[in-house]
PDB file of C-alpha atoms in Angstrom:
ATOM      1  CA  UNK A  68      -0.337 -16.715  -9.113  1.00  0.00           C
ATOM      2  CA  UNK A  69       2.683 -17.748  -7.065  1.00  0.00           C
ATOM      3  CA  UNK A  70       6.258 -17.655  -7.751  1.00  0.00           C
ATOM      4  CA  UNK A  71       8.230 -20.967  -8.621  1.00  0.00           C
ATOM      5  CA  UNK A  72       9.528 -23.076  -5.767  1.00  0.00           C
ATOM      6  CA  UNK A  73      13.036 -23.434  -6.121  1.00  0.00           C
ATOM      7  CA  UNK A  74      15.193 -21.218  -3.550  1.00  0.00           C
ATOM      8  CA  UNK A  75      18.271 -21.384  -5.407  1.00  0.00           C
ATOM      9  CA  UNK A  76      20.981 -22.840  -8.561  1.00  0.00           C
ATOM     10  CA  UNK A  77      22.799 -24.484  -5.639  1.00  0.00           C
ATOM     11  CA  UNK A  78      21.984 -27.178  -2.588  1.00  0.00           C
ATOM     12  CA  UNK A  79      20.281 -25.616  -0.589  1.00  0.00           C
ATOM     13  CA  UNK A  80      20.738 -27.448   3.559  1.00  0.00           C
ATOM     14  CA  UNK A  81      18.190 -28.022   5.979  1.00  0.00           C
ATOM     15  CA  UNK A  82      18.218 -25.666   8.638  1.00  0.00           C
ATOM     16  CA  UNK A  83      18.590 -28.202  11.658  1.00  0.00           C
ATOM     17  CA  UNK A  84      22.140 -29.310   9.731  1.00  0.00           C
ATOM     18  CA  UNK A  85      23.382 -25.650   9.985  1.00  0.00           C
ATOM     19  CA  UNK A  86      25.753 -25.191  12.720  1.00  0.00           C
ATOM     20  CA  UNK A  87      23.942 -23.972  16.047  1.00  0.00           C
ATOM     21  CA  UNK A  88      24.535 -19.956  15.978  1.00  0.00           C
ATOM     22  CA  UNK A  89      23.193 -20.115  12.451  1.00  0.00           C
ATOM     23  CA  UNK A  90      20.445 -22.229  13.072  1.00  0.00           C
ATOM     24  CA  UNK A  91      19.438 -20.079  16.241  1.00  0.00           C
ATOM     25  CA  UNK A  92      19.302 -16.544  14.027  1.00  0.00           C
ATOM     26  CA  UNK A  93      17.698 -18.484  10.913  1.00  0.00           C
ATOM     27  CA  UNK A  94      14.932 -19.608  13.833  1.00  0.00           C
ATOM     28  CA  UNK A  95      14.965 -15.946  15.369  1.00  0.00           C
ATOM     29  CA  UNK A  96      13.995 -14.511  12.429  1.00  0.00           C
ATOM     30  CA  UNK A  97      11.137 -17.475  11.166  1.00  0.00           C
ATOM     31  CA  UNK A  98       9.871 -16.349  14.534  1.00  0.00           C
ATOM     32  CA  UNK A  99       9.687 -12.692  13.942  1.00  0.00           C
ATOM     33  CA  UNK A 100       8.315 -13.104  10.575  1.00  0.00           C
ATOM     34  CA  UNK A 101       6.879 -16.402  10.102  1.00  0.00           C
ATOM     35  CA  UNK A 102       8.897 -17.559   7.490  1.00  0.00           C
ATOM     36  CA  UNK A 103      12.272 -17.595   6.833  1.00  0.00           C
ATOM     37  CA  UNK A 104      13.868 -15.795   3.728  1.00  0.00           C
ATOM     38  CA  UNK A 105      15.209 -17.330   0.473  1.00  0.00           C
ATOM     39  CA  UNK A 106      18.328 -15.241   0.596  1.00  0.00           C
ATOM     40  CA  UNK A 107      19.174 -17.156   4.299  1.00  0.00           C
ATOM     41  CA  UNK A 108      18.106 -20.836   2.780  1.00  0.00           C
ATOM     42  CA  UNK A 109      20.237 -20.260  -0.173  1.00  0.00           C
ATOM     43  CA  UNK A 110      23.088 -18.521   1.241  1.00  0.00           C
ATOM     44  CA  UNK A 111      22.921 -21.405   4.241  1.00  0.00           C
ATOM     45  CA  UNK A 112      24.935 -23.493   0.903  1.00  0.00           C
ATOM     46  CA  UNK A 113      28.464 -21.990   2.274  1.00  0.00           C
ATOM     47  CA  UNK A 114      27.384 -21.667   6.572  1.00  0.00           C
ATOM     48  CA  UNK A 115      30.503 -19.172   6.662  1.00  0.00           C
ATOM     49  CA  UNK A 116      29.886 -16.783   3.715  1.00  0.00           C
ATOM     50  CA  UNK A 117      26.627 -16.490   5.244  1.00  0.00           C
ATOM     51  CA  UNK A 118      27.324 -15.733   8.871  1.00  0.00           C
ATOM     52  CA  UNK A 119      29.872 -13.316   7.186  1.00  0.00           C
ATOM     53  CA  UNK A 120      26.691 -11.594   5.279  1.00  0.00           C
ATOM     54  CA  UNK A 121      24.456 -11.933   8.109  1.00  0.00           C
ATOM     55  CA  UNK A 122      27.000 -10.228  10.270  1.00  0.00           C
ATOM     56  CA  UNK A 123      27.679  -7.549   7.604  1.00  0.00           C
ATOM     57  CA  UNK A 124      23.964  -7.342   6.941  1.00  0.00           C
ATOM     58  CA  UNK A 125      22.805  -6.530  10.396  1.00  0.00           C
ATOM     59  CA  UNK A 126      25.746  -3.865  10.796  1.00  0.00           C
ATOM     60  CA  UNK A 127      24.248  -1.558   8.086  1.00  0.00           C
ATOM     61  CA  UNK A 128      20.451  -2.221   8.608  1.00  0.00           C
ATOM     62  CA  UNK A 129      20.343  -2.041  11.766  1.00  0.00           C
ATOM     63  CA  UNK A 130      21.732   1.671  13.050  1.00  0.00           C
ATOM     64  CA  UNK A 131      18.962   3.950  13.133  1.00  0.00           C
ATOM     65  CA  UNK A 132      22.072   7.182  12.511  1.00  0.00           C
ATOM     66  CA  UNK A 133      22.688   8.756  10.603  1.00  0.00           C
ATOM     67  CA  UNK A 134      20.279   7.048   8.228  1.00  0.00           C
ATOM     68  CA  UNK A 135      16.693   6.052   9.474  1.00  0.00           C
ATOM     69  CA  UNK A 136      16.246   2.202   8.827  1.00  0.00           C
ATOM     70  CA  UNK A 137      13.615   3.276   6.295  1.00  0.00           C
ATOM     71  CA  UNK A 138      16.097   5.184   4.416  1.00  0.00           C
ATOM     72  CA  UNK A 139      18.668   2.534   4.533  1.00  0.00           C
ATOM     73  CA  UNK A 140      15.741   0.691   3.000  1.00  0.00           C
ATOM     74  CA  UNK A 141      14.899   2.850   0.442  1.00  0.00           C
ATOM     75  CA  UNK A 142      18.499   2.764  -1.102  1.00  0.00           C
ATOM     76  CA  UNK A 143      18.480  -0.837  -0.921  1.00  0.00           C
ATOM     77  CA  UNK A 144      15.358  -1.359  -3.283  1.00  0.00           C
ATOM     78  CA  UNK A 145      15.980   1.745  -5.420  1.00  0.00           C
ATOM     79  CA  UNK A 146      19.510   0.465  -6.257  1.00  0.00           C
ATOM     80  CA  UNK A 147      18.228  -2.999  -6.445  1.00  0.00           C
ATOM     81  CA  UNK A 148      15.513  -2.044  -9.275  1.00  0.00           C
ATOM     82  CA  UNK A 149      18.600  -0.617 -11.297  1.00  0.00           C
ATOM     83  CA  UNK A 150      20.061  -3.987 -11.358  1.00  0.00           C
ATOM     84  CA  UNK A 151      17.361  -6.012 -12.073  1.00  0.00           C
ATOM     85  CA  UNK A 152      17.073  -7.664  -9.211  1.00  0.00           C
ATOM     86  CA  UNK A 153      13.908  -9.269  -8.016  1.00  0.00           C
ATOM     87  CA  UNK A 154      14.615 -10.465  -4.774  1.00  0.00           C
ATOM     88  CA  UNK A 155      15.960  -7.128  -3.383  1.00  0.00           C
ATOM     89  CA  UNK A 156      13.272  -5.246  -4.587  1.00  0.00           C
ATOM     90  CA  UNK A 157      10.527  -7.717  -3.456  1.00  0.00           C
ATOM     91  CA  UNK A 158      12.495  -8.569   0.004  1.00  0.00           C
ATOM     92  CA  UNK A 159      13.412  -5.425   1.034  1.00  0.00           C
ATOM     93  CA  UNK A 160      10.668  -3.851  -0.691  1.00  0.00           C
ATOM     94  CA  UNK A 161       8.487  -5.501   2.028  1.00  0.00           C
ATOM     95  CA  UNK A 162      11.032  -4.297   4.639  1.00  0.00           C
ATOM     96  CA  UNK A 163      10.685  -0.370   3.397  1.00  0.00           C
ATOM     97  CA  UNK A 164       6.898  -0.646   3.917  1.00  0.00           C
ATOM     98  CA  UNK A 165       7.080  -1.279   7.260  1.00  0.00           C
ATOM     99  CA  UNK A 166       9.721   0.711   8.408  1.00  0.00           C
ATOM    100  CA  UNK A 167       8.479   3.656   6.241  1.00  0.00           C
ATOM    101  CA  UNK A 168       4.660   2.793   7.470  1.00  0.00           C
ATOM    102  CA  UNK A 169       3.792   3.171   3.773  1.00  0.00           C
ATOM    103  CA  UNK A 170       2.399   0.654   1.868  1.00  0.00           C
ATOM    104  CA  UNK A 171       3.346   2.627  -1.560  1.00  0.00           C
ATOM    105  CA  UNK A 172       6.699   4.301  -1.484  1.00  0.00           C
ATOM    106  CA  UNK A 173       8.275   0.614  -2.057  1.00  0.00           C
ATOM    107  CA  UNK A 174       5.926   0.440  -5.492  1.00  0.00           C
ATOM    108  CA  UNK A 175       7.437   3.658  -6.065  1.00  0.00           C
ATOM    109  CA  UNK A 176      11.168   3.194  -5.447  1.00  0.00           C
ATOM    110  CA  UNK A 177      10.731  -0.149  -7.645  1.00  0.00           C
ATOM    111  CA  UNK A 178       9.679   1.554 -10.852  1.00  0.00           C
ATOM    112  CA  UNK A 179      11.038   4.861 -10.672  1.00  0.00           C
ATOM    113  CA  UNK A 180      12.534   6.544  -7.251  1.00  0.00           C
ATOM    114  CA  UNK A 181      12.138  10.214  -9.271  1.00  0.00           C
ATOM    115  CA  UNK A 182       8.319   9.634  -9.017  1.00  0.00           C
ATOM    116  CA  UNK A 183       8.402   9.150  -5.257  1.00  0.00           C
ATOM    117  CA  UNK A 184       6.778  10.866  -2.958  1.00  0.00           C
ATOM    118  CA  UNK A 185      10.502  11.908  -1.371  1.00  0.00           C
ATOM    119  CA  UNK A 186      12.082  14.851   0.680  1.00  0.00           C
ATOM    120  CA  UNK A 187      14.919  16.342  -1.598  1.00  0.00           C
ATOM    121  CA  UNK A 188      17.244  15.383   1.007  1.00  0.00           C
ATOM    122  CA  UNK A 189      16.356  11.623   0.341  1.00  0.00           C
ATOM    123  CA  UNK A 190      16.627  12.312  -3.435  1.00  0.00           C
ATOM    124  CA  UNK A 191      19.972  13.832  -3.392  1.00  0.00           C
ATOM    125  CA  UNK A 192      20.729  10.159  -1.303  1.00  0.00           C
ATOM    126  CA  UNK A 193      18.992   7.832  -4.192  1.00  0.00           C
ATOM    127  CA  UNK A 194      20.562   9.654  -6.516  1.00  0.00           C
ATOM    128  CA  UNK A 195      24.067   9.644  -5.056  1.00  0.00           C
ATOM    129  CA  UNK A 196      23.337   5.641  -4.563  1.00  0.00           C
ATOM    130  CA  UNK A 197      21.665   4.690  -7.892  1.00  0.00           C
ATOM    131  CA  UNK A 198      24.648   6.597  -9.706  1.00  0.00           C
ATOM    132  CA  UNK A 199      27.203   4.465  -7.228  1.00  0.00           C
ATOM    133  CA  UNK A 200      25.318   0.998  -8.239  1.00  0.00           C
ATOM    134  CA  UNK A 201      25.178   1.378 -12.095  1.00  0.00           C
ATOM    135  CA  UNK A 202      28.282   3.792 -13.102  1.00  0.00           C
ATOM    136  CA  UNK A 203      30.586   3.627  -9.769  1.00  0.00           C
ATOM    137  CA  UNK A 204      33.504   4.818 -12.068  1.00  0.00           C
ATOM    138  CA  UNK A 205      31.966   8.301 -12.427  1.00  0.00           C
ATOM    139  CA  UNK A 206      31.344   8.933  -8.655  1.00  0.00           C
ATOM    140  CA  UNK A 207      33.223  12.525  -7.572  1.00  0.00           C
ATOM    141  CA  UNK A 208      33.771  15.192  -5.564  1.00  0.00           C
ATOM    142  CA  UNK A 209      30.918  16.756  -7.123  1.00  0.00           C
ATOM    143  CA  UNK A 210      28.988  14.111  -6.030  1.00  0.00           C
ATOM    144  CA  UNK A 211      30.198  13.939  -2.300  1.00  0.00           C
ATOM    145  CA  UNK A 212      29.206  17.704  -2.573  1.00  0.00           C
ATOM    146  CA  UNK A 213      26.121  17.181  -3.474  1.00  0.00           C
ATOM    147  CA  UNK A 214      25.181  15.116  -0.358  1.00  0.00           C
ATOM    148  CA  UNK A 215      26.338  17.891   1.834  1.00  0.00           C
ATOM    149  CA  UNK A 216      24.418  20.658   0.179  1.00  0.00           C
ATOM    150  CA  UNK A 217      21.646  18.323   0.658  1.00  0.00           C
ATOM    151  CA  UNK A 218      22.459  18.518   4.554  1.00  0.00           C
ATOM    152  CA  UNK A 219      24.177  14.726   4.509  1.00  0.00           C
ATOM    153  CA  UNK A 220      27.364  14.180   6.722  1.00  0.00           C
ATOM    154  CA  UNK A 221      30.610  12.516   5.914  1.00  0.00           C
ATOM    155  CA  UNK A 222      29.209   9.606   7.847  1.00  0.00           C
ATOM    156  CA  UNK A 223      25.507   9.280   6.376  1.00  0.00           C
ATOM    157  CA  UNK A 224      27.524   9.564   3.030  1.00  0.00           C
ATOM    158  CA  UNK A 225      29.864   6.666   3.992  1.00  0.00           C
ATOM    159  CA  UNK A 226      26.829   4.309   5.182  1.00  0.00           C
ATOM    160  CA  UNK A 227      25.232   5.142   2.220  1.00  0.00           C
ATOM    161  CA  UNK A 228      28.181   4.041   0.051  1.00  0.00           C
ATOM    162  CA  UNK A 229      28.715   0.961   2.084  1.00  0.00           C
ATOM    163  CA  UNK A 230      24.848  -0.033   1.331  1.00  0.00           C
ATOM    164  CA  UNK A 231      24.946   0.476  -2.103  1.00  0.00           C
ATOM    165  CA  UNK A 232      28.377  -1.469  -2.439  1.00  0.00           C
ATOM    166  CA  UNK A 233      26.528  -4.378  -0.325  1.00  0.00           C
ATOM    167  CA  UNK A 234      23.558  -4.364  -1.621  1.00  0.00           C
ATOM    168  CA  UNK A 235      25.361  -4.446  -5.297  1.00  0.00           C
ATOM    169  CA  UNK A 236      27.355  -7.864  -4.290  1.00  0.00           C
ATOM    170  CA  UNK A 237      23.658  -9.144  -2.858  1.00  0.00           C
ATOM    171  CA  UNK A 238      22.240  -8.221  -6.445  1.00  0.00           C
ATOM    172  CA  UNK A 239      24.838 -10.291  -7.726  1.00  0.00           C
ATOM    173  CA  UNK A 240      25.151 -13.533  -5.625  1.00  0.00           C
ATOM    174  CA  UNK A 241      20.496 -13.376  -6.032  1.00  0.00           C
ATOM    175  CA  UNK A 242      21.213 -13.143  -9.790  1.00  0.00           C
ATOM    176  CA  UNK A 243      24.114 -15.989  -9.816  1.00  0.00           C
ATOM    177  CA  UNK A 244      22.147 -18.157  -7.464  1.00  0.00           C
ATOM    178  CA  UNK A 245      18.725 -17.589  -9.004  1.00  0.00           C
ATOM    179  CA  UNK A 246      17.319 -16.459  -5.618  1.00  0.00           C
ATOM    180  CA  UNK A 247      13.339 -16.478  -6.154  1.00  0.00           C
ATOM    181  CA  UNK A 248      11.486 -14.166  -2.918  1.00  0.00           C
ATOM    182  CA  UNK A 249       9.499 -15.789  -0.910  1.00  0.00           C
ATOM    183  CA  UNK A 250       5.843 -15.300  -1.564  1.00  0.00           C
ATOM    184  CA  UNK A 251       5.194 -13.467   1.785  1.00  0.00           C
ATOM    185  CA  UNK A 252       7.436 -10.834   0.893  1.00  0.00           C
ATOM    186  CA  UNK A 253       4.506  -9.665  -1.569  1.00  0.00           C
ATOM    187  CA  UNK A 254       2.001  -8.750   1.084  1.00  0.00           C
ATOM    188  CA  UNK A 255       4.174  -7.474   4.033  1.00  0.00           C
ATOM    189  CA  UNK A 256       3.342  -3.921   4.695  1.00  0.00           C
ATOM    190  CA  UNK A 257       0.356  -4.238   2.247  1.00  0.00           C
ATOM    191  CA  UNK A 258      -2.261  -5.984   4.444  1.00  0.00           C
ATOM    192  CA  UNK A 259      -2.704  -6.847   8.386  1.00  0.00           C
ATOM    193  CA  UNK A 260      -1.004 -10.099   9.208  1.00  0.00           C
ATOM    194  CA  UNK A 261      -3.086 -12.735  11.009  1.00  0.00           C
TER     195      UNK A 261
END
């Protein structure tokens, strides 16, 4: 079975017509992967907004400190499966596989992060993030304590904060837009690519 065709609510432009720094890291990343995402296509509708998230995007995904990339993961689709939102957990789902080298822990993290197969360190950070995506308003002290006790720094506490708070705007704009993942999200991390 394979998921419906359209990319998005909105227009969504032709690659080649997006200006040329766009079009080069839309092409960069086809390259890597062999396809290029959804989120890109349909964010491509407003070429500013998206260099904007790109940049933004890169910034927090990228740093391997004080969060490992497959942690940064990890908050991404556990937050994400609070909020319903398909693409994030399919997307970055596929992203946590490979950076975790672990075809399950995204299944996990989907359906319920307390099930997972996690250090107590990473689920003092899920739950920090989770309770930051769906009740922000009763984020405290307590809370920031927490993270330390769980051997967190200020600074892993901030990028985890400024994931969540990203991630929660992606949620929204996926939902708004209709996003739909791109089929070979599904079986990244899963199987050997040819």
């Amino acid at each position: 079975m394979s998921g419906p065709a359209r990319i998005s609510r909105f227009p969504v432009p032709e690659v080649a017509d997006l200006p040329e720094d766009l079009r080069e890291r839309i092409l960069a990343v086809q390259e890597k992967s062999g396809f290029v995402p959804n989120v890109f296509l349909a964010l491509a509708h407003r070429p500013a907004q998206l260099r904007l998230f790109m940049d933004y995007h890169d910034e927090l995904m990228n740093a391997d400190e004080p969060l490992t990339k497959a942690e940064r993961e990890m908050i991404v689709v556990a937050t994400s499966a609070e909020r319903d939102c398909l693409y994030c957990v399919v997307a970055h789902g596929a992203i946590l596989r490979i950076r975790a080298k672990d075809p399950l822990v995204a299944d996990y993290l989907a359906t319920s992060y307390r099930q997972a197969d996690l250090t107590d360190r990473q689920r003092a950070m899920l739950d920090y993030c989770v309770l930051l995506s769906v009740r922000p308003e009763d984020v405290d002290d307590a809370d920031h304590d927490a993270l330390r006790a769980a051997g967190w720094s200020d600074d892993a506490a901030w990028d985890m904060s400024a994931i969540t708070a990203f991630f929660s705007m992606s949620n929204r704009l996926a939902h708004a837009f209709g996003i739909m993942p791109n089929p070979e999200f599904h079986l990244m991390g899963r199987v050997p690519r040819d």
